[in-house]
Amino acid sequence: MHRHQHLLPIFVALCAAFALIDEVDGEYLIGVGSYDMTGPAAGVNMMGYANIDQNTAGIHFRLRARTFIVAESSQGARFAFVNLDAGMASQLVTIKVLQRLKTRFGDLYTQENLAISGTHTHAGPAGYLQYVVYSVTSLGFINQTFDAIVTAIEQSIIQAHNNLKPGSILFNTGDVENAGINRSPSAYLFNPPEERARYTTNVDTTMTLLQLLDSASNRSIGAFSWFATHGTSMSRENRLISGDNKGAAARFFEDWFTFSNNSLSTRNTKFSTIENISTLRNKAQKIKATGGKPCGKTTSQGFKVRKNDGSRFVGAFCQSNVGDVTPNVLGAFCTDTGKPCDFNHSSCNGNDQLCVGRGPGYPDEILSTKIIGERQFEKAMELFSSATNPLSGKIDYRHAYINFTSIEVQLNESTVVKTCPAAVGAGFAAGTTDGPGVFGFQQGDTEVCTWQL
Ligand SMILES: *[C@@H]1O[C@H](CO)[C@@H](O)[C@H](O)[C@H]1NC(C)=O
Ligand SMILES: *[C@@H]1O[C@H](CO)[C@@H](O)[C@H](O)[C@H]1NC(C)=O
Ligand SMILES: *[C@@H]1O[C@H](CO)[C@@H](O)[C@H](O)[C@H]1NC(C)=O
Ligand SMILES: *[C@@H]1O[C@H](CO)[C@@H](O)[C@H](O)[C@H]1NC(C)=O
Ligand SMILES: *[C@@H]1O[C@H](CO)[C@@H](O)[C@H](O)[C@H]1NC(C)=O
Ligand SMILES: *[C@@H]1O[C@H](CO)[C@@H](O)[C@H](O)[C@H]1NC(C)=O
Ligand SMILES: *[C@@H]1O[C@H](CO)[C@@H](O)[C@H](O)[C@H]1NC(C)=O
């Protein structure tokens, strides 16, 4: 029992593998990379809401894979972390990426020291996971999505690898204000009172940031931060590909870093919510291109987008213990009456579909995405600017596969129970206030059957 209890935290700690560093040293080889991974922008189902009608129909902004590698020496121990503007990572993607890396780098990057994480945007193309539950609404596997993601991860790792240079890492933490609330506050109240008493809020508001510094130039080459809030600022009706609030935060950070030394005004582009589309179109036609190059029909996708050869600053906003944290911070309201939803069931007179969360830009989801992105960006900028704590020690990592069937759980001194085989409960079918389900289930129901998988 205790053995199992210890495995889970280790697994969760993968993203924070640097916690395992504990000796004094502080000089590493560090490299960063980033690569476009947008995928098919028309007619492909989107990953996250499991909404069969939500198919891509354009792009809000493009998706990227962002990578950092930290190594002890050119052939020595290393750790590679990739953050995807995607719903989640995928074992199938990892297997394919590792195959490609093996032909190029031998055994330098393996399932042990490569961690791939998704921002949990709900506005990226689906069809890149091998398990049935993830592929139902995408009607199976979609090679274009899969290929874009695998290639982006591979290319961003190659960039980071080829740019490994002596460097150091600074570490900082702080609290992000008003970028996430608990979307299941009634369920949270079932936690033991003594446990709840340990925290001042019912969500974790901590942001942890790593600043990557190049020793030779004493300049930052990247910043990776972790903070928990869902990628659901864009709704289940949205059909534009988007990195959602974390993808937006990354763009704000990278633009801020790039332009802060030139002209502050370039990043303060103000968008008015009341302008209509023809006004915007006219405005867009007047904006000059910012250094693009002509491309033909056969030009590769990689050529057409913001490019990186590993020398550009990479700012990534990664997902952490997101659980039930929603960026729709105004709360959940009934779409018919405008009143708050039923507290225990997140429904409106028994109908879960009428209960929907509102972001700070409500009813404009693009504005909500921008605001929640800005709140994370601004905190990251502050943590970045004030970071002084260096990370030091050797590099180590852990990776574990855990079978969640028959894990023993000690309820009290005399009773030990076991987990069941994989199953989904009625609450799953009810969805959440970020995207209600369609089967007539309600949250908080404990009487209905489960579907065993
Ligand atoms: C997927 O797409 C890639 C790139 O276009 C191609 O090389 C590969 O053969 C495709 N795989 C399948 C199974 O269609
Ligand atoms: C590197 O830059 C930081 C601030 O950006 C400064 O505090 C530090 O003194 C610099 N170190 C060197 C060696 O120039
Ligand atoms: C701005 O850029 C110049 C030239 O690239 C560099 O010398 C200077 O240190 C930079 N300043 C800051 C604050 O980054
Ligand atoms: C939208 O734009 C058109 C063309 O510029 C204009 O005629 C119309 O008044 C605008 N509507 C609003 C609500 O601004
Ligand atoms: C929610 O459920 C709890 C018990 O599970 C009950 O005590 C409480 O009154 C309910 N609240 C509302 C608003 O129905
Ligand atoms: C997980 O454990 C269960 C029960 O011990 C077993 O029946 C099942 O085959 C295991 N699954 C895998 C993938 O090993
Ligand atoms: C332990 O938990 C079980 C299951 O909830 C319960 O039946 C039993 O009374 C509990 N025993 C003690 C000593 O609290």
Coordinates of C-alpha atoms and ligand atoms in Angstrom, one line a residue:
M1 CA 0.0 0.0 0.0
H2 CA 2.7 2.5 0.9
R3 CA 4.6 1.6 -2.1
H4 CA 1.7 2.6 -4.3
Q5 CA 1.0 5.7 -2.4
H6 CA 4.5 6.9 -3.1
L7 CA 4.4 6.2 -6.9
L8 CA 1.7 8.8 -7.7
P9 CA 3.5 11.8 -6.3
I10 CA 6.6 10.8 -8.2
F11 CA 4.6 10.6 -11.4
V12 CA 3.1 14.0 -10.8
A13 CA 6.5 15.4 -10.0
L14 CA 7.7 14.6 -13.5
C15 CA 7.0 18.2 -14.6
A16 CA 9.0 19.5 -11.7
A17 CA 11.8 17.1 -12.1
F18 CA 14.2 19.8 -11.0
A19 CA 13.0 19.3 -7.5
L20 CA 15.3 16.3 -7.5
I21 CA 18.3 18.5 -8.0
D22 CA 19.8 19.0 -4.6
E23 CA 23.6 19.4 -4.8
V24 CA 25.5 22.6 -5.3
D25 CA 26.8 23.4 -8.8
G26 CA 24.7 25.6 -11.0
E27 CA 26.3 25.4 -14.4
Y28 CA 24.6 23.3 -17.1
L29 CA 24.3 23.1 -20.8
I30 CA 21.0 24.7 -21.7
G31 CA 19.1 25.0 -25.0
V32 CA 15.6 26.0 -26.0
G33 CA 13.6 25.5 -29.2
S34 CA 10.1 26.1 -30.5
Y35 CA 8.3 25.0 -33.6
D36 CA 4.8 25.4 -35.2
M37 CA 2.4 22.6 -34.6
T38 CA -0.9 24.1 -35.8
G39 CA -2.3 21.2 -37.8
P40 CA -5.4 21.0 -39.9
A41 CA -7.4 24.2 -39.6
A42 CA -10.5 23.1 -41.4
G43 CA -13.0 20.3 -41.0
V44 CA -11.2 18.4 -38.2
N45 CA -12.8 17.8 -34.8
M46 CA -11.3 19.6 -31.9
M47 CA -9.7 18.0 -28.8
G48 CA -11.1 18.7 -25.3
Y49 CA -14.9 19.2 -25.2
A50 CA -15.7 15.9 -26.9
N51 CA -18.2 17.9 -29.0
I52 CA -18.7 16.2 -32.4
D53 CA -20.0 19.4 -33.9
Q54 CA -16.9 21.4 -33.0
N55 CA -14.8 21.2 -36.1
T56 CA -11.9 23.5 -37.0
A57 CA -12.9 26.4 -39.3
G58 CA -10.0 28.8 -39.1
I59 CA -7.3 30.0 -36.8
H60 CA -7.4 32.4 -33.8
F61 CA -3.6 32.0 -33.4
R62 CA -1.2 29.3 -34.2
L63 CA 0.0 26.5 -32.0
R64 CA 3.6 25.8 -31.0
A65 CA 5.7 23.2 -29.3
R66 CA 8.2 24.8 -26.9
T67 CA 11.2 22.9 -25.5
F68 CA 14.0 23.2 -23.1
I69 CA 16.9 20.8 -22.5
V70 CA 19.2 20.9 -19.6
A71 CA 22.3 18.7 -19.6
E72 CA 25.3 18.1 -17.4
S73 CA 27.7 17.8 -20.4
S74 CA 27.5 17.1 -24.1
Q75 CA 27.0 13.4 -23.7
G76 CA 26.0 13.5 -20.0
A77 CA 22.8 13.3 -18.0
R78 CA 20.0 15.5 -19.3
F79 CA 16.4 16.3 -19.1
A80 CA 14.2 17.5 -22.0
F81 CA 10.8 19.1 -21.4
V82 CA 8.3 19.9 -24.2
N83 CA 5.2 22.1 -23.7
L84 CA 2.5 21.6 -26.4
D85 CA -0.3 24.0 -27.3
A86 CA -2.5 20.8 -27.2
G87 CA -5.2 19.2 -25.1
M88 CA -2.7 16.8 -23.7
A89 CA 0.3 14.7 -24.5
S90 CA -0.2 11.3 -26.1
Q91 CA 1.6 8.1 -25.7
L92 CA 1.4 7.4 -29.4
V93 CA 3.1 10.8 -30.2
T94 CA 5.8 10.1 -27.6
I95 CA 6.6 6.7 -29.1
K96 CA 6.9 8.2 -32.6
V97 CA 9.0 11.1 -31.4
L98 CA 11.3 8.7 -29.5
Q99 CA 11.7 6.6 -32.7
R100 CA 12.7 9.7 -34.6
L101 CA 15.1 10.9 -31.9
K102 CA 16.7 7.5 -31.6
T103 CA 17.8 7.5 -35.3
R104 CA 19.3 11.0 -34.8
F105 CA 20.7 11.0 -31.3
G106 CA 21.0 7.3 -30.2
D107 CA 20.1 6.8 -26.6
L108 CA 20.4 10.5 -25.4
Y109 CA 16.6 11.0 -25.2
T110 CA 14.4 8.2 -23.9
Q111 CA 11.1 7.8 -22.3
E112 CA 12.9 8.2 -19.0
N113 CA 14.2 11.7 -19.6
L114 CA 11.8 13.2 -22.1
A115 CA 8.7 14.8 -20.6
I116 CA 6.0 16.0 -23.0
S117 CA 3.2 18.0 -21.5
G118 CA 0.0 19.7 -23.0
T119 CA -1.3 23.1 -22.0
H120 CA -4.8 21.6 -22.1
T121 CA -6.1 24.0 -24.7
H122 CA -9.5 22.8 -25.8
A123 CA -9.1 24.5 -29.2
G124 CA -6.6 22.3 -31.0
P125 CA -7.2 19.6 -33.6
A126 CA -8.0 16.1 -32.3
G127 CA -7.2 12.6 -33.4
Y128 CA -3.6 12.1 -32.2
L129 CA -4.2 9.7 -29.3
Q130 CA -4.5 6.0 -29.7
Y131 CA -7.2 5.3 -27.0
V132 CA -10.8 4.9 -28.0
V133 CA -12.3 7.4 -25.5
Y134 CA -10.1 10.2 -26.9
S135 CA -11.0 9.4 -30.5
V136 CA -14.8 8.9 -30.4
T137 CA -15.7 12.5 -31.4
S138 CA -12.9 12.8 -33.9
L139 CA -14.1 9.6 -35.5
G140 CA -10.7 8.0 -35.1
F141 CA -7.1 8.8 -35.8
I142 CA -6.2 12.0 -37.9
N143 CA -2.8 11.7 -39.4
Q144 CA -2.5 15.4 -40.2
T145 CA -2.9 16.4 -36.6
F146 CA -0.6 13.6 -35.4
D147 CA 2.1 14.4 -37.9
A148 CA 2.1 18.2 -37.2
I149 CA 2.6 17.5 -33.4
V150 CA 5.3 14.8 -33.8
T151 CA 7.2 17.0 -36.3
A152 CA 7.0 20.1 -34.0
I153 CA 8.2 18.2 -31.0
E154 CA 11.0 16.6 -32.9
Q155 CA 12.1 19.9 -34.5
S156 CA 11.9 21.9 -31.3
I157 CA 14.0 19.2 -29.5
I158 CA 16.6 19.3 -32.4
Q159 CA 16.8 23.1 -32.1
A160 CA 17.2 23.0 -28.3
H161 CA 19.8 20.2 -28.6
N162 CA 21.8 22.0 -31.3
N163 CA 21.9 25.2 -29.2
L164 CA 23.0 23.7 -25.9
K165 CA 25.4 26.2 -24.3
P166 CA 26.7 26.8 -20.9
G167 CA 24.1 28.4 -18.7
S168 CA 22.3 28.6 -15.4
I169 CA 18.7 28.5 -14.1
L170 CA 16.9 30.9 -11.8
F171 CA 13.8 29.8 -9.9
N172 CA 10.9 31.9 -8.6
T173 CA 7.3 31.4 -7.4
G174 CA 4.3 33.6 -6.7
D175 CA 0.5 33.7 -6.7
V176 CA -1.5 34.5 -9.8
E177 CA -4.6 36.7 -9.1
N178 CA -8.0 35.9 -10.5
A179 CA -7.0 33.5 -13.3
G180 CA -8.8 30.5 -12.0
I181 CA -11.6 29.4 -9.7
N182 CA -12.9 26.1 -8.6
R183 CA -15.7 24.9 -11.0
S184 CA -16.8 22.2 -8.6
P185 CA -16.9 24.0 -5.2
S186 CA -19.6 21.7 -3.8
A187 CA -17.5 18.6 -4.5
Y188 CA -14.5 20.3 -2.9
L189 CA -16.5 20.6 0.3
F190 CA -16.4 16.8 0.6
N191 CA -12.7 17.0 1.4
P192 CA -12.0 16.5 5.1
P193 CA -12.3 19.8 7.0
E194 CA -8.9 19.5 8.5
E195 CA -7.4 19.2 5.0
R196 CA -9.4 22.2 3.7
A197 CA -8.3 24.2 6.8
R198 CA -4.7 24.0 5.5
Y199 CA -5.5 26.3 2.5
T200 CA -6.9 29.8 2.2
T201 CA -8.5 29.1 -1.2
N202 CA -10.1 26.1 -2.9
V203 CA -7.7 26.3 -5.8
D204 CA -3.9 26.3 -6.0
T205 CA -2.8 29.8 -7.2
T206 CA 1.0 29.2 -7.3
M207 CA 3.0 29.9 -10.4
T208 CA 6.5 28.4 -10.5
L209 CA 8.9 29.9 -13.1
L210 CA 12.3 28.8 -14.3
Q211 CA 14.4 31.4 -16.1
L212 CA 17.1 30.0 -18.4
L213 CA 20.2 32.1 -18.7
D214 CA 23.0 31.9 -21.2
S215 CA 26.3 32.4 -19.4
A216 CA 28.4 33.9 -22.2
S217 CA 26.0 36.7 -23.0
N218 CA 24.3 36.9 -19.5
R219 CA 21.0 37.1 -21.3
S220 CA 17.8 35.1 -20.8
I221 CA 17.1 32.5 -23.5
G222 CA 13.9 31.2 -22.1
A223 CA 11.3 31.1 -19.3
F224 CA 9.0 28.2 -18.5
S225 CA 6.3 28.6 -15.9
W226 CA 3.7 26.3 -14.4
F227 CA 0.3 27.4 -13.2
A228 CA -3.0 25.6 -12.9
T229 CA -6.0 26.8 -14.9
H230 CA -8.0 25.1 -17.7
G231 CA -7.6 25.9 -21.4
T232 CA -11.3 26.6 -21.6
S233 CA -11.4 30.3 -22.1
M234 CA -12.5 29.5 -25.7
S235 CA -15.9 27.7 -25.5
R236 CA -17.2 24.4 -26.8
E237 CA -18.8 26.3 -29.7
N238 CA -15.6 27.9 -30.8
R239 CA -14.2 26.6 -34.1
L240 CA -11.0 28.6 -34.4
I241 CA -7.7 26.9 -33.6
S242 CA -6.3 28.6 -30.5
G243 CA -3.7 28.1 -27.8
D244 CA -6.3 29.5 -25.4
N245 CA -5.1 31.5 -22.4
K246 CA -1.7 29.7 -22.0
G247 CA -0.9 30.0 -25.7
A248 CA -1.8 33.7 -25.5
A249 CA 0.3 34.2 -22.4
A250 CA 3.3 32.6 -24.3
R251 CA 2.9 35.0 -27.2
F252 CA 2.6 38.0 -24.9
F253 CA 5.7 36.9 -23.0
E254 CA 7.8 36.3 -26.1
D255 CA 6.7 39.5 -27.7
W256 CA 7.3 41.4 -24.5
F257 CA 10.8 40.0 -24.3
T258 CA 11.6 40.6 -27.9
F259 CA 10.2 44.1 -28.0
S260 CA 10.9 45.4 -24.5
N261 CA 14.4 46.4 -25.6
N262 CA 13.1 48.2 -28.7
S263 CA 9.8 49.8 -28.4
L264 CA 7.3 49.2 -25.6
S265 CA 4.4 50.4 -27.8
T266 CA 4.6 47.5 -30.2
R267 CA 3.2 45.1 -27.6
N268 CA 0.4 47.3 -26.4
T269 CA -1.8 46.7 -29.4
K270 CA -5.3 47.4 -28.1
F271 CA -8.3 45.5 -29.4
S272 CA -11.7 47.0 -29.1
T273 CA -14.5 44.6 -28.6
I274 CA -17.1 46.7 -30.3
E275 CA -15.5 47.1 -33.7
N276 CA -17.2 45.0 -36.3
I277 CA -15.6 42.6 -38.7
S278 CA -15.5 44.9 -41.7
T279 CA -13.8 47.6 -39.7
L280 CA -11.2 45.1 -38.5
R281 CA -10.7 43.9 -42.0
N282 CA -10.0 47.4 -43.2
K283 CA -7.6 48.0 -40.4
A284 CA -5.8 44.7 -41.1
Q285 CA -5.3 45.7 -44.7
K286 CA -3.5 48.9 -43.7
I287 CA -1.0 47.1 -41.4
K288 CA 2.3 46.4 -43.1
A289 CA 3.9 43.0 -43.1
T290 CA 6.5 42.7 -40.4
G291 CA 9.3 41.0 -42.4
G292 CA 7.6 38.0 -44.0
K293 CA 9.0 36.5 -47.2
P294 CA 7.0 35.4 -50.3
C295 CA 6.3 31.7 -50.5
G296 CA 5.0 29.4 -53.2
K297 CA 2.6 26.5 -53.2
T298 CA 5.3 23.9 -52.4
T299 CA 6.8 26.0 -49.5
S300 CA 6.9 23.9 -46.4
Q301 CA 4.6 24.8 -43.5
G302 CA 7.6 25.4 -41.3
F303 CA 8.7 28.2 -43.6
K304 CA 5.5 30.1 -43.5
V305 CA 5.3 30.6 -39.8
R306 CA 7.2 32.4 -37.1
K307 CA 10.5 30.7 -37.3
N308 CA 13.1 29.8 -34.7
D309 CA 16.6 28.4 -35.2
G310 CA 17.0 28.0 -31.5
S311 CA 18.4 31.5 -31.0
R312 CA 15.0 33.1 -30.2
F313 CA 13.7 33.6 -26.7
V314 CA 11.2 30.9 -25.8
G315 CA 8.5 31.6 -23.2
A316 CA 6.2 28.7 -22.3
F317 CA 3.2 28.6 -20.0
C318 CA 2.7 25.0 -18.9
Q319 CA -0.2 23.3 -17.2
S320 CA 0.1 21.9 -13.7
N321 CA -2.3 20.4 -11.1
V322 CA -5.3 21.8 -13.0
G323 CA -8.0 19.5 -11.7
D324 CA -11.2 21.5 -11.5
V325 CA -9.7 25.0 -11.9
T326 CA -11.6 27.0 -14.6
P327 CA -10.5 30.3 -16.2
N328 CA -14.1 31.3 -16.3
V329 CA -13.7 33.3 -13.1
L330 CA -17.1 35.1 -13.1
G331 CA -18.8 31.8 -12.1
A332 CA -21.4 29.6 -13.8
F333 CA -24.8 31.0 -14.7
C334 CA -28.0 29.7 -16.3
T335 CA -28.2 30.7 -19.9
D336 CA -32.0 31.0 -19.7
T337 CA -32.5 33.0 -16.5
G338 CA -29.0 34.6 -16.1
K339 CA -29.1 33.4 -12.4
P340 CA -26.3 31.3 -10.8
C341 CA -26.6 27.6 -11.3
D342 CA -27.7 25.0 -8.7
F343 CA -24.7 24.8 -6.4
N344 CA -24.7 21.0 -5.8
H345 CA -25.5 19.9 -9.4
S346 CA -24.2 22.7 -11.6
S347 CA -27.5 22.7 -13.5
C348 CA -30.5 24.8 -14.1
N349 CA -33.8 23.2 -13.0
G350 CA -32.2 19.8 -13.7
N351 CA -30.7 20.8 -17.1
D352 CA -26.9 20.7 -17.0
Q353 CA -26.7 22.2 -20.5
L354 CA -28.0 25.5 -19.5
C355 CA -25.3 26.0 -16.8
V356 CA -22.2 27.6 -18.4
G357 CA -19.2 29.4 -16.9
R358 CA -18.4 33.0 -17.8
G359 CA -14.9 34.3 -18.4
P360 CA -13.8 37.9 -17.5
G361 CA -14.5 39.1 -21.0
Y362 CA -18.0 37.6 -21.1
P363 CA -19.7 37.3 -23.6
D364 CA -16.5 37.7 -25.7
E365 CA -14.5 34.5 -25.4
I366 CA -11.5 35.9 -27.4
L367 CA -11.3 38.8 -24.9
S368 CA -11.6 36.3 -22.0
T369 CA -8.7 34.3 -23.5
K370 CA -6.6 37.5 -23.8
I371 CA -7.4 38.7 -20.2
I372 CA -6.6 35.3 -18.6
G373 CA -3.5 35.1 -20.7
E374 CA -2.5 38.5 -19.6
R375 CA -3.0 37.7 -15.9
Q376 CA -0.6 34.8 -16.3
F377 CA 1.8 36.7 -18.5
E378 CA 2.0 39.7 -16.1
K379 CA 2.8 37.5 -13.1
A380 CA 5.4 35.5 -15.1
M381 CA 7.0 38.8 -16.2
E382 CA 7.2 39.9 -12.5
L383 CA 8.6 36.6 -11.4
F384 CA 11.1 36.6 -14.3
S385 CA 12.2 40.2 -13.5
S386 CA 12.7 39.5 -9.8
A387 CA 14.1 35.9 -10.0
T388 CA 17.4 35.5 -8.1
N389 CA 17.3 31.9 -6.7
P390 CA 19.7 29.7 -8.7
L391 CA 19.0 26.0 -9.2
S392 CA 22.0 23.8 -8.6
G393 CA 23.0 20.2 -8.3
K394 CA 23.0 17.1 -10.5
I395 CA 20.3 16.3 -13.0
D396 CA 18.1 13.3 -12.3
Y397 CA 14.6 12.2 -13.4
R398 CA 12.0 9.5 -12.8
H399 CA 9.4 8.0 -15.0
A400 CA 6.8 5.4 -14.0
Y401 CA 3.9 3.6 -15.6
I402 CA 1.1 2.9 -13.1
N403 CA -1.7 0.5 -13.4
F404 CA -4.6 2.2 -11.7
T405 CA -6.6 -1.1 -11.3
S406 CA -6.4 -2.7 -7.8
I407 CA -4.4 0.0 -6.1
E408 CA -4.8 -0.4 -2.4
V409 CA -6.2 2.6 -0.5
Q410 CA -6.1 2.7 3.3
L411 CA -9.4 4.3 4.5
N412 CA -8.6 4.1 8.2
E413 CA -6.6 2.0 10.5
S414 CA -8.6 -1.2 9.9
T415 CA -10.0 -0.8 6.4
V416 CA -8.1 -1.2 3.1
V417 CA -10.0 -1.0 -0.2
K418 CA -9.0 -1.5 -3.8
T419 CA -9.6 0.7 -6.9
C420 CA -11.8 -0.9 -9.6
P421 CA -11.0 -1.3 -13.3
A422 CA -11.3 1.8 -15.4
A423 CA -14.8 3.2 -15.5
V424 CA -16.5 6.5 -16.0
G425 CA -19.1 7.7 -13.6
A426 CA -22.3 9.7 -14.2
G427 CA -20.5 12.9 -13.3
F428 CA -18.2 12.4 -16.3
A429 CA -21.1 12.4 -18.7
A430 CA -22.5 15.5 -17.1
G431 CA -19.3 17.4 -18.2
T432 CA -18.5 20.6 -16.5
T433 CA -19.6 24.2 -16.4
D434 CA -16.9 24.8 -19.0
G435 CA -18.6 22.4 -21.4
P436 CA -21.7 20.6 -20.2
G437 CA -22.4 17.1 -21.4
V438 CA -25.2 16.1 -23.7
F439 CA -26.7 13.0 -22.2
G440 CA -28.9 14.6 -19.6
F441 CA -26.7 13.6 -16.7
Q442 CA -26.1 16.1 -13.8
Q443 CA -23.0 16.6 -11.7
G444 CA -23.2 15.5 -8.1
D445 CA -25.4 12.4 -8.9
T446 CA -24.1 9.4 -6.9
E447 CA -27.0 7.0 -7.6
V448 CA -26.6 6.3 -11.3
C449 CA -24.6 3.4 -12.7
T450 CA -21.1 3.7 -14.1
W451 CA -19.9 2.5 -17.5
Q452 CA -17.1 0.1 -17.2
L453 CA -14.4 0.5 -19.9
Ligands
LIG1 C1 1.0 10.7 -42.2 O1 1.5 11.8 -42.8 C2 2.9 11.8 -43.1 C3 3.3 13.2 -43.6 O2 2.4 13.6 -44.6 C4 3.2 10.7 -44.0 O3 4.6 10.7 -44.3 C5 2.7 9.4 -43.5 O4 2.9 8.4 -44.4 C6 1.3 9.5 -43.1 N1 0.9 8.3 -42.4 C7 -0.2 7.6 -42.6 C8 -0.5 6.4 -41.8 O5 -1.0 8.0 -43.5
LIG2 C1 23.9 39.4 -15.4 O1 22.7 40.1 -15.4 C2 22.1 40.4 -14.2 C3 20.8 41.1 -14.4 O2 20.2 40.9 -15.6 C4 23.1 41.1 -13.3 O3 22.5 41.2 -12.0 C5 24.4 40.4 -13.2 O4 25.3 41.1 -12.4 C6 25.0 40.1 -14.5 N1 26.2 39.3 -14.4 C7 27.2 39.5 -15.2 C8 28.4 38.5 -14.9 O5 27.3 40.4 -16.0
LIG3 C1 19.3 46.0 -25.5 O1 19.9 45.6 -26.7 C2 21.3 46.1 -26.7 C3 21.8 45.7 -28.1 O2 21.3 44.5 -28.6 C4 22.0 45.5 -25.6 O3 23.4 45.9 -25.6 C5 21.4 45.9 -24.3 O4 22.0 45.2 -23.2 C6 19.9 45.5 -24.3 N1 19.3 46.0 -23.1 C7 18.4 45.3 -22.3 C8 17.8 46.0 -21.2 O5 18.2 44.1 -22.6
LIG4 C1 -19.9 48.0 -39.3 O1 -19.1 48.4 -40.4 C2 -19.8 48.9 -41.5 C3 -18.9 49.2 -42.6 O2 -17.7 49.8 -42.2 C4 -20.6 50.1 -41.1 O3 -21.4 50.6 -42.1 C5 -21.5 49.8 -39.9 O4 -22.1 51.0 -39.4 C6 -20.7 49.1 -38.8 N1 -21.6 48.7 -37.7 C7 -21.3 48.9 -36.4 C8 -22.3 48.4 -35.4 O5 -20.3 49.6 -36.0
LIG5 C1 -25.7 20.8 -1.2 O1 -25.6 19.5 -0.6 C2 -25.3 19.5 0.8 C3 -25.1 18.1 1.3 O2 -24.6 17.2 0.3 C4 -26.4 20.2 1.6 O3 -26.1 20.2 2.9 C5 -26.6 21.6 1.0 O4 -27.7 22.1 1.7 C6 -26.8 21.6 -0.5 N1 -26.9 22.9 -0.9 C7 -27.8 23.4 -1.8 C8 -27.7 24.9 -2.1 O5 -28.6 22.7 -2.2
LIG6 C1 -3.7 -4.0 -14.3 O1 -4.0 -4.7 -13.2 C2 -5.1 -5.5 -13.3 C3 -5.4 -6.1 -11.9 O2 -4.3 -6.5 -11.2 C4 -4.9 -6.6 -14.3 O3 -6.0 -7.4 -14.5 C5 -4.6 -5.9 -15.6 O4 -4.2 -6.8 -16.6 C6 -3.4 -4.9 -15.5 N1 -3.3 -4.1 -16.7 C7 -2.1 -4.0 -17.3 C8 -2.1 -3.2 -18.6 O5 -1.1 -4.5 -16.9
LIG7 C1 -13.2 2.4 8.6 O1 -13.9 2.7 7.4 C2 -14.9 1.7 7.1 C3 -15.5 2.1 5.7 O2 -15.9 3.4 5.6 C4 -16.0 1.8 8.2 O3 -17.0 0.9 7.9 C5 -15.3 1.5 9.5 O4 -16.3 1.7 10.5 C6 -14.2 2.4 9.8 N1 -13.5 2.0 10.9 C7 -13.0 2.9 11.9 C8 -12.3 2.3 13.0 O5 -13.2 4.1 11.8

